[in-house]
């Protein structure tokens, strides 16, 4: 039996320790779980209520077109119609569906380090990944991205803000990049962390996708909405892209629970925004603590911060973070912003290590 050769280097996703502990039933109480950029809080009460209401109907298939959620997403993004909205089983599916629209083979350009899903999708879809290194300041190399585009390029994926660096490209620069790309190259802007961007001029970033017929903006309910467990994501794009994306999507990929929870959460988006503002404030507090402890860190616009501090040192204090080794930053950790208590613990850990170092010196 022969399998496709490009699948040989792929390995199943190695989840962070907090997921493994949960799967194995290991006692994980007492650990601060700051590995996966999840929200520290559960779903909004509105989402929980919507969910319990539909529970008795779980024997029925849900609305395969996902109409109510598309409507709620359109209403939340000025100028967007339901016909501009892509939906998926997490934004992972939205990203995959977008790539599935492109002619076979060819190359996909994206900055690196970035989200591990991109090279994986390329391999699965038989496309060639063309990673372009971030700048020295760990920023998105827009010039180098453009130079990497060839006649073989099918798409550029821009993770904005970028996971794991937390850096981001202002909207004007993303617009500039979109304007310079050849018309037959799709620009996919992965905005999983858009709710945590402070720059007010970034607010209407979806307009970029509505203005052009080769841009998709992908977003998720897994981060700011606190619904990672249900798997719902969406995209905004020209109607033609949304129409084609619907042709490749599994007919019922967004399950009933995901549909109703995500819709309720989007309708209560003022509360989501308030939670994101909390995360932004706490991010400032963490970054300030890293600065005071003289630790290198990358100023972030996501709900996480990359800091030069070992994951084992965090783990000794009961804090689980994403090991930098897995992300292209050996010796560093990616710390998700948690609740105030969890963030206090992170601050305490870096403070006391700083004091120990001072005494040693
Ligand atoms: C977390 C994350 C996502 C979200 O994926 P889902 O499938 O929606 O859970 C997408 N892109 C990036 C860069 C992420 O970090």
Coordinates of C-alpha atoms in Angstrom, one line a residue, residues 47 50-51 54 62 66 68-69 73 87-90 221 225 227-233 252-266:
X47 CA -24.0 31.1 25.2
X50 CA -28.6 29.0 24.3
X51 CA -26.9 25.7 24.6
X54 CA -31.1 23.2 22.2
X62 CA -28.5 21.4 12.7
X66 CA -25.5 28.0 9.6
X68 CA -28.3 32.5 12.1
X69 CA -24.6 32.6 12.9
X73 CA -21.4 37.8 12.1
X87 CA -18.1 29.4 8.5
X88 CA -16.2 26.4 9.7
X89 CA -15.4 23.8 12.4
X90 CA -13.0 26.3 14.0
X221 CA -14.6 31.8 18.5
X225 CA -15.2 34.2 22.9
X227 CA -15.5 28.7 23.0
X228 CA -12.4 26.7 22.0
X229 CA -14.1 23.4 23.0
X230 CA -17.0 23.8 20.6
X231 CA -15.0 24.5 17.4
X232 CA -16.5 27.4 15.5
X233 CA -14.7 29.9 13.2
X252 CA -22.7 19.9 8.5
X253 CA -19.2 20.8 9.7
X254 CA -20.5 23.3 12.3
X255 CA -22.4 21.3 14.9
X256 CA -25.5 22.4 16.7
X257 CA -23.7 23.3 20.0
X258 CA -21.1 25.4 18.1
X259 CA -23.8 27.2 16.1
X260 CA -26.0 28.3 19.0
X261 CA -23.1 29.1 21.4
X262 CA -21.2 31.1 18.8
X263 CA -24.4 33.0 17.7
X264 CA -25.3 33.9 21.3
X265 CA -21.7 35.0 22.0
X266 CA -21.6 37.2 18.9

